[in-house]
Tab-separated table of C-alpha atoms in Angstrom:
chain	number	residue	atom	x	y	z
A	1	UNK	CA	96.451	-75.244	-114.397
A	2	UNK	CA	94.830	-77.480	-116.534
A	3	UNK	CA	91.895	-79.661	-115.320
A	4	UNK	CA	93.490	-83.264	-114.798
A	5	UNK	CA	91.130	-86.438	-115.521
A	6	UNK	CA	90.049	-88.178	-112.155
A	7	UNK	CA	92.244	-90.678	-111.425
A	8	UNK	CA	90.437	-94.373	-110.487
A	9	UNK	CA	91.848	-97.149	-109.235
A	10	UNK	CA	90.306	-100.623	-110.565
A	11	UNK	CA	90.933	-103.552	-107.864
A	12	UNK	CA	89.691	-107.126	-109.388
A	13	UNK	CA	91.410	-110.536	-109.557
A	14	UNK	CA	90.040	-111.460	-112.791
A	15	UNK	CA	92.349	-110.196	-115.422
A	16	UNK	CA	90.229	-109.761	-118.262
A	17	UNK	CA	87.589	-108.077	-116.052
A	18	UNK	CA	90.163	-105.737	-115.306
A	19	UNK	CA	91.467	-105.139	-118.364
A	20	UNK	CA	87.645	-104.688	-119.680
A	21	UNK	CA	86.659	-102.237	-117.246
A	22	UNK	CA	90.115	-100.069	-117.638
A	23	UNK	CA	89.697	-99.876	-121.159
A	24	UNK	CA	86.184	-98.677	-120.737
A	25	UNK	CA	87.084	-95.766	-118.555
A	26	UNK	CA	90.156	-94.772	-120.376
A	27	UNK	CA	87.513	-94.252	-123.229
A	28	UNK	CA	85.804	-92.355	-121.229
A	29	UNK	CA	88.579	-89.770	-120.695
A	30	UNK	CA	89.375	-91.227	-117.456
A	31	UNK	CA	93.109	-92.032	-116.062
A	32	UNK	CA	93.335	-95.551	-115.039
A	33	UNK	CA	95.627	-97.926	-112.548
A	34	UNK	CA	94.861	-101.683	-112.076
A	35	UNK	CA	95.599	-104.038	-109.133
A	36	UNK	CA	95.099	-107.619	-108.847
A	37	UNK	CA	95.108	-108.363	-105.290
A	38	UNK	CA	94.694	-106.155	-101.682
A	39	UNK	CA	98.271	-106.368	-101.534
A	40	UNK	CA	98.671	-104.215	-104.991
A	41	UNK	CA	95.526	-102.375	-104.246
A	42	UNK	CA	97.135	-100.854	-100.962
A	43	UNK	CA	100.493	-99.914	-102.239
A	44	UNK	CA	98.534	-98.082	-105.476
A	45	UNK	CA	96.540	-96.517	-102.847
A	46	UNK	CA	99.302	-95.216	-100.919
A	47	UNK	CA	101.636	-94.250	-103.828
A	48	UNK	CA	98.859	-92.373	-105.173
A	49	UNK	CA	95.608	-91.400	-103.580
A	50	UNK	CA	93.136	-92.364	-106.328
A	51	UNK	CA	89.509	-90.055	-106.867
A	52	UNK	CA	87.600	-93.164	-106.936
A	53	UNK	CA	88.016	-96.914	-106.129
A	54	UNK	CA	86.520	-99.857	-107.972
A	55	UNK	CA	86.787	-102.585	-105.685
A	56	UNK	CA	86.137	-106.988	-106.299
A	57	UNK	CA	84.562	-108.207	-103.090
A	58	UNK	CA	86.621	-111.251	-103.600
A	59	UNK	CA	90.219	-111.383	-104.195
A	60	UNK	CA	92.595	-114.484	-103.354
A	61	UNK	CA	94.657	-112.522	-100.404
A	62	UNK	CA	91.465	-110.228	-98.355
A	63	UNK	CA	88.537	-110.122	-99.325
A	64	UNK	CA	87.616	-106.549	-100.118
A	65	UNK	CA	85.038	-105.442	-97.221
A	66	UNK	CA	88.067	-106.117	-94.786
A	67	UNK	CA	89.922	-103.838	-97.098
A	68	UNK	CA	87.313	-101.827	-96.983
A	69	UNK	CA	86.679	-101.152	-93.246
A	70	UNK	CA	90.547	-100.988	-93.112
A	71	UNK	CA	90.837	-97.767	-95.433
A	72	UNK	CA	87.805	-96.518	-93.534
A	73	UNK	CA	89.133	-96.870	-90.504
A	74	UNK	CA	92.671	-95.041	-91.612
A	75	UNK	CA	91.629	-92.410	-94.055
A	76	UNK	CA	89.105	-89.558	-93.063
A	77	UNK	CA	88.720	-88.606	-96.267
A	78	UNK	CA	88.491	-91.865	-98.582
A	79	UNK	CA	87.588	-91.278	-102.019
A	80	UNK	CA	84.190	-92.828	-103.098
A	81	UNK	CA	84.415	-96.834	-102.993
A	82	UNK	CA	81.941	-99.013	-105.454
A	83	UNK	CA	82.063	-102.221	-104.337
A	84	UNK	CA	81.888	-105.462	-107.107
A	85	UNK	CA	81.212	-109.109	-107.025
A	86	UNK	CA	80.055	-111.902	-109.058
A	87	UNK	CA	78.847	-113.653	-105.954
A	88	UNK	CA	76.593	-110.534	-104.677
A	89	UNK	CA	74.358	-111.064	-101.653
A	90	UNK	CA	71.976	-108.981	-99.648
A	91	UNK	CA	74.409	-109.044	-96.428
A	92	UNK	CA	77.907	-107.515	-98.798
A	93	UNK	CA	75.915	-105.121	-100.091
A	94	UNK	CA	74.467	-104.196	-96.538
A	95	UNK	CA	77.518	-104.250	-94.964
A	96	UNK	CA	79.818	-102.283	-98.059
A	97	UNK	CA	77.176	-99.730	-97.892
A	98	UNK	CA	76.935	-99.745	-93.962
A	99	UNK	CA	81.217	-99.005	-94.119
A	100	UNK	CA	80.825	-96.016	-95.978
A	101	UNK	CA	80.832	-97.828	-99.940
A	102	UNK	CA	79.080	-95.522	-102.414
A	103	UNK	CA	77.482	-97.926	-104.265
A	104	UNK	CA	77.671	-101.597	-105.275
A	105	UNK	CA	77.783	-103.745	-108.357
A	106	UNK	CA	76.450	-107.021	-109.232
A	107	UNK	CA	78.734	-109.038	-111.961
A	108	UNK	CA	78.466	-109.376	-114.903
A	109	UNK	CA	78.396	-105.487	-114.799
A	110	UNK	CA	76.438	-103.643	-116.834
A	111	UNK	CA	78.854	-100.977	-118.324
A	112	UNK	CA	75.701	-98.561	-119.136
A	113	UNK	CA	75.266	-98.647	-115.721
A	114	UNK	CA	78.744	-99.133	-114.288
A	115	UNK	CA	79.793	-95.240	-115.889
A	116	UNK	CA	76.249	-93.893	-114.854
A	117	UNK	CA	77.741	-94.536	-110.915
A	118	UNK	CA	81.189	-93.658	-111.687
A	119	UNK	CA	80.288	-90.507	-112.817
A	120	UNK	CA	77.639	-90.053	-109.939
A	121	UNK	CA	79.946	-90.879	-107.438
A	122	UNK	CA	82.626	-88.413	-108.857
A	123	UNK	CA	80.481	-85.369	-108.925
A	124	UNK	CA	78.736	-85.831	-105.163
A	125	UNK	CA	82.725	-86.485	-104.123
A	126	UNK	CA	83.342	-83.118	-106.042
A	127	UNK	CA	80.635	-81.254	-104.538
A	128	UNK	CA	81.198	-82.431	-100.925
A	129	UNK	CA	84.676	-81.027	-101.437
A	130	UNK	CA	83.291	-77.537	-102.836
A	131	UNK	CA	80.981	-77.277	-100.068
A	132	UNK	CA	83.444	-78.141	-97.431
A	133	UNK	CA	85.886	-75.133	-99.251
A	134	UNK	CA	82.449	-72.933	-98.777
A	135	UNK	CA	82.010	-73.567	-95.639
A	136	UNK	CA	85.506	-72.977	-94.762
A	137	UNK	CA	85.839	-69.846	-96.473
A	138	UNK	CA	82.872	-68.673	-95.018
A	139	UNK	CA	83.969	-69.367	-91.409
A	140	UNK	CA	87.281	-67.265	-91.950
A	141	UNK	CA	86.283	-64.660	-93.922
A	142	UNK	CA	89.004	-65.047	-96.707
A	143	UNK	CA	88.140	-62.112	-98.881
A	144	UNK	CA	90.997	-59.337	-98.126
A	145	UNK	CA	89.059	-56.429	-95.927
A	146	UNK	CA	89.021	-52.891	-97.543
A	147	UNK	CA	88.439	-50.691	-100.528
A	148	UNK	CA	91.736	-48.586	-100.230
A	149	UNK	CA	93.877	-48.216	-103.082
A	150	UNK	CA	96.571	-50.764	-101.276
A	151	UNK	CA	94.251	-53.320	-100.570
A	152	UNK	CA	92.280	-52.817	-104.090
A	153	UNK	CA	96.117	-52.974	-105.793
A	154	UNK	CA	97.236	-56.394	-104.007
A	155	UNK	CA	93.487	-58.204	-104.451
A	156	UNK	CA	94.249	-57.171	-108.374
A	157	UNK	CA	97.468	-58.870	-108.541
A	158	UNK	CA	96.606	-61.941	-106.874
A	159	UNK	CA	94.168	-62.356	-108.998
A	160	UNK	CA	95.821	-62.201	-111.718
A	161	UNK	CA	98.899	-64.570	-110.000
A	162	UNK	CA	96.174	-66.417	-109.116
A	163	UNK	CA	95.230	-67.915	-112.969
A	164	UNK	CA	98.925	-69.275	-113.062
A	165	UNK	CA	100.515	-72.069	-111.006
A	166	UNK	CA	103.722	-69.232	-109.912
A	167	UNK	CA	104.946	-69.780	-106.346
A	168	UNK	CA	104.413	-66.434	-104.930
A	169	UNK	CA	106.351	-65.547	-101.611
A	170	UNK	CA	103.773	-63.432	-99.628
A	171	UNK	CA	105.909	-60.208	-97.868
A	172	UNK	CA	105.229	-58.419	-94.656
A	173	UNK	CA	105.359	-57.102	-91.123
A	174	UNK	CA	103.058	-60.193	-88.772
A	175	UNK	CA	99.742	-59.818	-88.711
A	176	UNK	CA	99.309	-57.918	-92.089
A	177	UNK	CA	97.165	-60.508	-93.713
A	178	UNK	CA	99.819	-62.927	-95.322
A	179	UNK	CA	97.730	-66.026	-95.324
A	180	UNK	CA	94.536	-64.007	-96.011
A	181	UNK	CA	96.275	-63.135	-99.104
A	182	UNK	CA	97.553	-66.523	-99.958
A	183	UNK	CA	93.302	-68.162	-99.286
A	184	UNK	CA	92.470	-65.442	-101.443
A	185	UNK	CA	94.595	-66.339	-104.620
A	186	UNK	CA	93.549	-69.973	-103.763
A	187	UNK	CA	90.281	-69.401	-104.163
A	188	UNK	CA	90.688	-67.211	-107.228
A	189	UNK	CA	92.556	-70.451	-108.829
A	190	UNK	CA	91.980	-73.548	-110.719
A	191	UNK	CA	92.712	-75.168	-107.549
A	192	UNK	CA	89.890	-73.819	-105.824
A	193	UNK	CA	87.861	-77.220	-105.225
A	194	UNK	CA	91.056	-78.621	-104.015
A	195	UNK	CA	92.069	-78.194	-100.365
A	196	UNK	CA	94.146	-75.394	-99.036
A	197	UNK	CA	96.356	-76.639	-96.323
A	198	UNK	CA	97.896	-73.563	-94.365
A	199	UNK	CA	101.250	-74.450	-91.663
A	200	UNK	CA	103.260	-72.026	-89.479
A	201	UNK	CA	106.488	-73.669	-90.173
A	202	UNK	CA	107.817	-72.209	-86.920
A	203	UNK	CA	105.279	-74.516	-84.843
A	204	UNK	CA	106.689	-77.200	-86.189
A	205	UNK	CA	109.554	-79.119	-84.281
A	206	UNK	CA	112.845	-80.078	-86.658
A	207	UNK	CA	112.472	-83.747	-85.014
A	208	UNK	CA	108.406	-83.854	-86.411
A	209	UNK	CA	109.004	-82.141	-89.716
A	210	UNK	CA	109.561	-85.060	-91.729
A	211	UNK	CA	106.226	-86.627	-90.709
A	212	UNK	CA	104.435	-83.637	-90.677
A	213	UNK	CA	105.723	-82.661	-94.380
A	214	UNK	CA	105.694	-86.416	-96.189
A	215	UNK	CA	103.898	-88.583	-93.793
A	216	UNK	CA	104.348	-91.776	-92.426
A	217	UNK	CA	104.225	-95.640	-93.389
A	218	UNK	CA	104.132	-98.265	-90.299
A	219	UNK	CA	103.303	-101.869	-90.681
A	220	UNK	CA	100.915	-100.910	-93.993
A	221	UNK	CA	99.177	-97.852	-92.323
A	222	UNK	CA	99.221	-94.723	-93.946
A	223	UNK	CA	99.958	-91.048	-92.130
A	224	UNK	CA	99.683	-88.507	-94.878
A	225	UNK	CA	101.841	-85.398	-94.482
A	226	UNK	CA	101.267	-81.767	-95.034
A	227	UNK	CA	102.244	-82.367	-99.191
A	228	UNK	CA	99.504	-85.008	-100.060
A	229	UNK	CA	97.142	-83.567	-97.721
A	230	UNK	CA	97.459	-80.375	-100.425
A	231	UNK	CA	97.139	-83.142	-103.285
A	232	UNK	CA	95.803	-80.883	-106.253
A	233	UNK	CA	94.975	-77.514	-103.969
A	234	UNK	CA	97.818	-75.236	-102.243
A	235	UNK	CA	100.074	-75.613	-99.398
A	236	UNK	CA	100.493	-72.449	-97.859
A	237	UNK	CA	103.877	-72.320	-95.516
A	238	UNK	CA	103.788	-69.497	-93.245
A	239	UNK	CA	106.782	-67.628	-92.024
A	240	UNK	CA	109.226	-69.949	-94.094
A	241	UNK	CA	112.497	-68.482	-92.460
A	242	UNK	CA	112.036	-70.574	-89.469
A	243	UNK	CA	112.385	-73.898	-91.128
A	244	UNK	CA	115.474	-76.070	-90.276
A	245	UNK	CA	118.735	-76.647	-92.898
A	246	UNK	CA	117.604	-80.390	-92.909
A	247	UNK	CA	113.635	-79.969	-93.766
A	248	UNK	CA	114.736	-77.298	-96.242
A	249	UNK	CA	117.047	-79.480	-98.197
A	250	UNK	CA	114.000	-82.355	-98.009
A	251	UNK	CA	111.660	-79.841	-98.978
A	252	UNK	CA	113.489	-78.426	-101.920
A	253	UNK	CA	114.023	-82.050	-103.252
A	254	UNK	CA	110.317	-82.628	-102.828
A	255	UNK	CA	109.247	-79.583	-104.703
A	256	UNK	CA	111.922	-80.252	-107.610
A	257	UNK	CA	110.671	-83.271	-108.565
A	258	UNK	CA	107.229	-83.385	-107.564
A	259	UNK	CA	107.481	-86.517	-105.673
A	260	UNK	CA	109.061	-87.876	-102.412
A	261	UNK	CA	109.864	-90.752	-99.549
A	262	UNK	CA	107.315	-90.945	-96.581
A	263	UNK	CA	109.204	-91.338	-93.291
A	264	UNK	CA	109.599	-95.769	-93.338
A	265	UNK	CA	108.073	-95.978	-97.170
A	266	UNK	CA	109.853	-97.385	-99.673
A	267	UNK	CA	107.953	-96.447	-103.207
A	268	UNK	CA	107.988	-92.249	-104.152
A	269	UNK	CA	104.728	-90.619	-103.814
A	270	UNK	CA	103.895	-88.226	-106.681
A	271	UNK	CA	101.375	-85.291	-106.013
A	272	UNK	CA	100.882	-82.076	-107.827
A	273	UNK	CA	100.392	-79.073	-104.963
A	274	UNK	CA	100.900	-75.383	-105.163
A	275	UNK	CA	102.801	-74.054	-102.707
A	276	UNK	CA	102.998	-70.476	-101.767
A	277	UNK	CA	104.743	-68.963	-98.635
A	278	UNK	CA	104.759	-66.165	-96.709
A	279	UNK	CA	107.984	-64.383	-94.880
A	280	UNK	CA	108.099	-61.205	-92.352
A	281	UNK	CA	111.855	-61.870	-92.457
A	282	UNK	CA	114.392	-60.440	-95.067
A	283	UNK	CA	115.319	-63.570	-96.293
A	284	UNK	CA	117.950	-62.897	-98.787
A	285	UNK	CA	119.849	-61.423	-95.608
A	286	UNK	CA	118.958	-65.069	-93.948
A	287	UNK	CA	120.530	-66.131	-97.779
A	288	UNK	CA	123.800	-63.964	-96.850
A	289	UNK	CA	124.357	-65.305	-93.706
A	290	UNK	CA	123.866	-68.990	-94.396
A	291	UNK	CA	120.355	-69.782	-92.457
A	292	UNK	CA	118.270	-70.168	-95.380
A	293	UNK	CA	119.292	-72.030	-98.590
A	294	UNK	CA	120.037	-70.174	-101.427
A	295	UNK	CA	118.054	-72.574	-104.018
A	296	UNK	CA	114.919	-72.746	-101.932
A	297	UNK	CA	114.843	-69.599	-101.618
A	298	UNK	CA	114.529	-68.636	-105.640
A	299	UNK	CA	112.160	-72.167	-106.259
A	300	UNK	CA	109.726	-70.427	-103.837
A	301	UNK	CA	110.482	-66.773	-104.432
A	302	UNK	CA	109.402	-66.987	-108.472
A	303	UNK	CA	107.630	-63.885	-107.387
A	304	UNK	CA	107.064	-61.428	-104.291
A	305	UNK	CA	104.178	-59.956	-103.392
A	306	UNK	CA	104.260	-57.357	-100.907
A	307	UNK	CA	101.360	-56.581	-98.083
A	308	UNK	CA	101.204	-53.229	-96.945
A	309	UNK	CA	100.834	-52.730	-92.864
A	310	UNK	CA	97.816	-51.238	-92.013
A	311	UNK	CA	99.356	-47.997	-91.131
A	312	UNK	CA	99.682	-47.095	-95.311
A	313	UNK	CA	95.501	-48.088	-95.639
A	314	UNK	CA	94.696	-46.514	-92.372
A	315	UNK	CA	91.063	-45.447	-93.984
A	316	UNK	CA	90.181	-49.580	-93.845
A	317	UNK	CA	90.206	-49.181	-90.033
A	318	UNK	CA	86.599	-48.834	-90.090
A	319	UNK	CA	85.587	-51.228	-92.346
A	320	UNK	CA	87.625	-53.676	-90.728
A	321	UNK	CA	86.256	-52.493	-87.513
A	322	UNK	CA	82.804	-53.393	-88.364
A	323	UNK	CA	84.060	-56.659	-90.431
A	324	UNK	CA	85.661	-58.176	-87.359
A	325	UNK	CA	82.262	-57.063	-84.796
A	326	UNK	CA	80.200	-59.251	-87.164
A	327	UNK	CA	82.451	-61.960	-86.971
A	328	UNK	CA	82.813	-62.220	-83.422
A	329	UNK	CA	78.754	-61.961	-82.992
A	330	UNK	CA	77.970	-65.008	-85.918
A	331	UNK	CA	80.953	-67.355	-85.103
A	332	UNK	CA	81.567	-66.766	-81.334
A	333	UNK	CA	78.086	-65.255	-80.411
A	334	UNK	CA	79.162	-62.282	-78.318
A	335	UNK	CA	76.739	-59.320	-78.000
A	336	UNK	CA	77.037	-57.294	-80.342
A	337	UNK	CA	78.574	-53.763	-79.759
A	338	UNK	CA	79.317	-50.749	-82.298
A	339	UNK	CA	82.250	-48.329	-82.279
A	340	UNK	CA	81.291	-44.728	-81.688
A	341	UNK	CA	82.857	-42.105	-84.233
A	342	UNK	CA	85.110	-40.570	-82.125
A	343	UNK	CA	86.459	-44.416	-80.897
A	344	UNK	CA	86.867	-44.806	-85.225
A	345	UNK	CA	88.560	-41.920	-85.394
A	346	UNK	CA	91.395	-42.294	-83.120
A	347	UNK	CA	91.421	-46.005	-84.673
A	348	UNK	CA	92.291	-44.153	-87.763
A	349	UNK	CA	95.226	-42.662	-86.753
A	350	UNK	CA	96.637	-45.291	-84.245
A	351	UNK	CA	99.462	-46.762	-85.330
A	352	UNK	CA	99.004	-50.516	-85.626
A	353	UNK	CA	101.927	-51.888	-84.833
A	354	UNK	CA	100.285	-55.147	-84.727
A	355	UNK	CA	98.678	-54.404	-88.196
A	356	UNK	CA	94.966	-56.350	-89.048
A	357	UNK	CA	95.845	-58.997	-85.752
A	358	UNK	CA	96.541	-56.569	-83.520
A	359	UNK	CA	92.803	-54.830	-84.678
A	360	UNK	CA	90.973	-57.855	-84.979
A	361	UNK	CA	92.511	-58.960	-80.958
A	362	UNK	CA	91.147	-55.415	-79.911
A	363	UNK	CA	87.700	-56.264	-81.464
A	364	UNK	CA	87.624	-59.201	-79.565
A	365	UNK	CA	88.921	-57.987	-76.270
A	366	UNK	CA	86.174	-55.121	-76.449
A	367	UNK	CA	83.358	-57.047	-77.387
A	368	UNK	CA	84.153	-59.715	-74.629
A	369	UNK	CA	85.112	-57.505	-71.854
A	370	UNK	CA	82.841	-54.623	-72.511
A	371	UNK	CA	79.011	-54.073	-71.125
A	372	UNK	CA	76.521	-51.454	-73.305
A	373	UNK	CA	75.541	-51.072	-76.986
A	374	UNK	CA	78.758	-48.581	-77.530
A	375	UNK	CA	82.505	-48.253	-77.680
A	376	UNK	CA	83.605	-45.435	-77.016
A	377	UNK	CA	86.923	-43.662	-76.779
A	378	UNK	CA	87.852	-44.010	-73.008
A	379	UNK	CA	87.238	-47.357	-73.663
A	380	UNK	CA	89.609	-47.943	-76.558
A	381	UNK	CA	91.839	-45.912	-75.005
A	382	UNK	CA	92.383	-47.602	-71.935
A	383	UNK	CA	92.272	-51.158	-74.248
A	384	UNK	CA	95.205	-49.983	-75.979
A	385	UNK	CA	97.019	-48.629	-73.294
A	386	UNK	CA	96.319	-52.362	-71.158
A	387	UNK	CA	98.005	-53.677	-74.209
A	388	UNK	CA	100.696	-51.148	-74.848
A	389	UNK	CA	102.323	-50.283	-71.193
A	390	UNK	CA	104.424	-52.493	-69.149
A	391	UNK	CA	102.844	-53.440	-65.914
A	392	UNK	CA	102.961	-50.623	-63.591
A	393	UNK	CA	101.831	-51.014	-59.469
A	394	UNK	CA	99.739	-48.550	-58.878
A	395	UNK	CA	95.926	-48.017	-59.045
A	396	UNK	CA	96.077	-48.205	-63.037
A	397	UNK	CA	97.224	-52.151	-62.791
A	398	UNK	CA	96.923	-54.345	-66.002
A	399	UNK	CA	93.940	-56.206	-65.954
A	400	UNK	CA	94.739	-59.598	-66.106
A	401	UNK	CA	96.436	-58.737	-62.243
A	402	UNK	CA	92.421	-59.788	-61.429
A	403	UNK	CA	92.602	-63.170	-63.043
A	404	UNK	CA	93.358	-66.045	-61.383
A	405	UNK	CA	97.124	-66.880	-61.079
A	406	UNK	CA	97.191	-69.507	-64.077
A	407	UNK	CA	95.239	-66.882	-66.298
A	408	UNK	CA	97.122	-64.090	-65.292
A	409	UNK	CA	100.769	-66.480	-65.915
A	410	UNK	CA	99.300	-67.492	-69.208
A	411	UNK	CA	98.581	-64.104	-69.874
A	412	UNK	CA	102.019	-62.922	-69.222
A	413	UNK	CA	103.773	-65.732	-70.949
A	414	UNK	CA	101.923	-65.095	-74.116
A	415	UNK	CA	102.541	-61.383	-73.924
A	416	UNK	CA	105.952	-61.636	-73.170
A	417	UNK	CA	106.680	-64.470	-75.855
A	418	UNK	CA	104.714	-62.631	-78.864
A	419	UNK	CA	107.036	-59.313	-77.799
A	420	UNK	CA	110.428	-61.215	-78.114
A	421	UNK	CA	109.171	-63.181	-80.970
A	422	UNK	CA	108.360	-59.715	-82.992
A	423	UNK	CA	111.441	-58.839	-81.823
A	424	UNK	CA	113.782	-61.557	-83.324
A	425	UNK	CA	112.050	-61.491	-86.523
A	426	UNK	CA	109.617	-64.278	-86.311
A	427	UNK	CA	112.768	-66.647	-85.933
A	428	UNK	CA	112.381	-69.378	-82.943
A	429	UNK	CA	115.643	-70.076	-83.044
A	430	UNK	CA	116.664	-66.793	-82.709
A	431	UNK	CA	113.675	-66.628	-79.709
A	432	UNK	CA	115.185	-69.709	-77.519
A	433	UNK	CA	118.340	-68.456	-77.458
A	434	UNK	CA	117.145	-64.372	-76.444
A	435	UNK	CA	115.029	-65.940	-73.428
A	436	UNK	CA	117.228	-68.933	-72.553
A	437	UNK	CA	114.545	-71.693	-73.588
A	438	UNK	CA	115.554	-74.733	-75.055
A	439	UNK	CA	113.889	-75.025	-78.381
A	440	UNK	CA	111.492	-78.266	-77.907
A	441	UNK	CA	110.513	-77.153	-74.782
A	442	UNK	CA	109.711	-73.719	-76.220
A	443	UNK	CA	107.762	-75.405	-79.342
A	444	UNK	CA	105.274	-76.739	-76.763
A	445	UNK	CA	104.869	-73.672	-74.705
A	446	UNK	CA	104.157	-72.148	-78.118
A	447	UNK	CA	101.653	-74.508	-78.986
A	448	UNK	CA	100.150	-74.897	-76.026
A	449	UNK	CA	99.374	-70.846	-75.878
A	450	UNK	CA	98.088	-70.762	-79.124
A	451	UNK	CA	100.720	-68.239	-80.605
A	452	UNK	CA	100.116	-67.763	-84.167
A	453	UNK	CA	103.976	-68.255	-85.865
């Protein structure tokens, strides 16, 4: 992907000052859109989300602090504002600057000056974005665990998918590291200073999609959906087979032409997004049978990348042991705790059924649960088995039987949902009708037990 010129938006009554000050930038190797009034200003802003706002303090419909404080107050992440006016005082520029403005401008503007704070205010914008990425990838860990010939193999191809703007559909059993995967060719990418926006489709109720995907307009306030959230980065959709026929066809129109409606908007909204997606289902069969549409499924299945369970790179268990120990003790402060080598061992040859989840929930349980410096193998043992075996009466009882009720019922419900859920191939519609749950009742339960879909 090529680098694309930022994009500013130049709001100023005066016609010639507009036209002056576009021409300047366009010179400059800058894209350029004008607006006359707050009126224009708001529907540019919403059609397309600018990098950077030139903004006339006085205009004949709102003055632009009340446009200001109004964008503010609706947008968490407004682009850098530089206020201008030929009237400047000592209380605008106090109170642009108090609302969050970058910078302001006294007319007549001194174009020297006037691209010395554009291009400021462009590269601290850029860099608060980078850092924000940094600090995001640091919290997750998004570099693939393992030195195994798999894991080596897969990094190695997403990298190289990485350099081109393919739509790769990410393959697997749950909990092999799909959207690990799909951060990691992110931030191998062009994109990389751009956001990555990662969504379980399946969380997401057919009655909400279309707000969630393209947003929302509502008496000139702005919701923006999943698509221009992932404005020049990725959109990562994970497990795409549970999507509904109706967001699928909305989707697919979306991706075809770039561009789309928001839910009670009138003018398209153009953004340019990578999206990648991930899919533990066979989804031709889903093709075959007539729950998935045919054409989506080729525009995001230009090419598949399969991720191996951790069963065929069982020597990464103890890296990913150790990875996952150091997690938990920077990011969640528990007490740190090692595994003995006969505890790695058997890890070694377990059979992960759960894959890199099911390991990293062990970690967790262990290092939460657990008293002394060591795990050892009785321990593990009896972790795995708590996990493995249905409850039995008896003087071996599960252990959340010594939680109180709600724990222990949240417990079970989360257990029991994650096991039918594997079991009807990641597919909530499939999951409603195996436990008798109607489906919007059984999108909140989901949600509200933090199940991963």
């Amino acid at each position: 992907m090529s680098k694309q010129a930022p994009y500013i938006l130049v709001v100023d009554d005066e016609q010639d000052i507009r036209q002056l000050v576009s021409e300047i930038l366009e010179d400059e190797g800058y894209e350029v859109a004008m607006a006359e009034n707050a009126a224009e200003a708001k529907a540019r802003k919403n059609q397309r989300p600018p990098n950077l706002i030139l903004l006339d303090i006085w205009m004949p419909d709102s003055d632009g602090i009340t446009l200001l404080r109004e964008w503010v107050a609706e947008d968490d992440h407004l682009c850098p504002v530089i206020m201008m006016s030929g009237h400047g005082s000592v209380e605008s520029a106090v109170e642009a600057t108090r609302l969050g403005a970058y910078d302001f401008l006294e007319k007549p503007l001194s174009l020297a000056k006037l691209l010395l704070i554009v291009e400021r205010a462009l590269e601290t914008s850029s860099l608060q974005r980078e850092n924000a990425g940094l600090k995001q990838q640091l919290m997750i860990g998004v570099d693939p665990v393992g030195k195994s010939a798999v894991v080596e193999r897969t990094k190695d191809k997403v990298k190289r998918l990485a350099q081109h703007d393919t739509r790769v559909l990410f393959v697997g059993e749950a909990g092999v590291g799909k959207e690990m995967f799909a951060r990691y060719l992110h931030n191998n990418s062009p994109r990389r200073d751009g956001a990555f926006i990662d969504v379980s489709v399946g969380s997401i109720s057919p009655e909400n999609a279309a707000v969630e995907f393209f947003g929302r307009e509502d008496n000139g306030r702005v919701y923006r959906g999943l698509l221009e959230q992932a404005h020049r980065g990725t959109l990562f959709l994970g497990e795409i087979g549970g999507m509904d026929p109706e967001t699928q066809a909305r989707l697919l129109s979306a991706l075809e032409s770039s561009s789309f409606l928001r839910v009670g908007g009138s003018q398209a909204v153009r953004v340019d997004v990578r999206v990648v997606a991930s899919t533990r289902m066979a989804l031709d069969e889903e093709v075959n049978h007539g729950r998935f549409r045919q054409d989506l499924y080729y525009l995001l299945n230009e090419v598949t990348l399969d991720v191996h369970p951790l069963r065929d790179h069982s020597e990464d268990v103890p890296s990913l042991l150790n990875f996952y120990v150091d997690h938990f003790v920077v990011h969640e402060k528990l007490p740190f705790r090692r595994f003995s080598m006969a505890a790695q061992n058997y890890l070694r040859n377990y059979s992960w059924p759960g894959n890199v989840r099911e390991l990293r929930n062990l970690v967790q349980r262990l290092m939460i649960l657990g008293a002394g410096d060591d795990i050892e193998l009785d321990e593990v043992k009896t972790a795995l088995g708590s996990i493995a075996e249905q409850p039995k009466l008896g003087n071996n009882v599960p252990e959340f039987f010594n939680l109180p009720l709600k724990e222990a019922r949240d417990h079970f419900e989360k257990s029991y949902l994650e096991y039918h859920f594997e079991k009807n191939g990641g597919s909530v519609a499939k999951l409603a009708s195996a436990i008798g749950m109607e489906r919007t009742h059984l999108y909140r339960k989901l949600h509200s037990l933090k199940i991963k879909l």
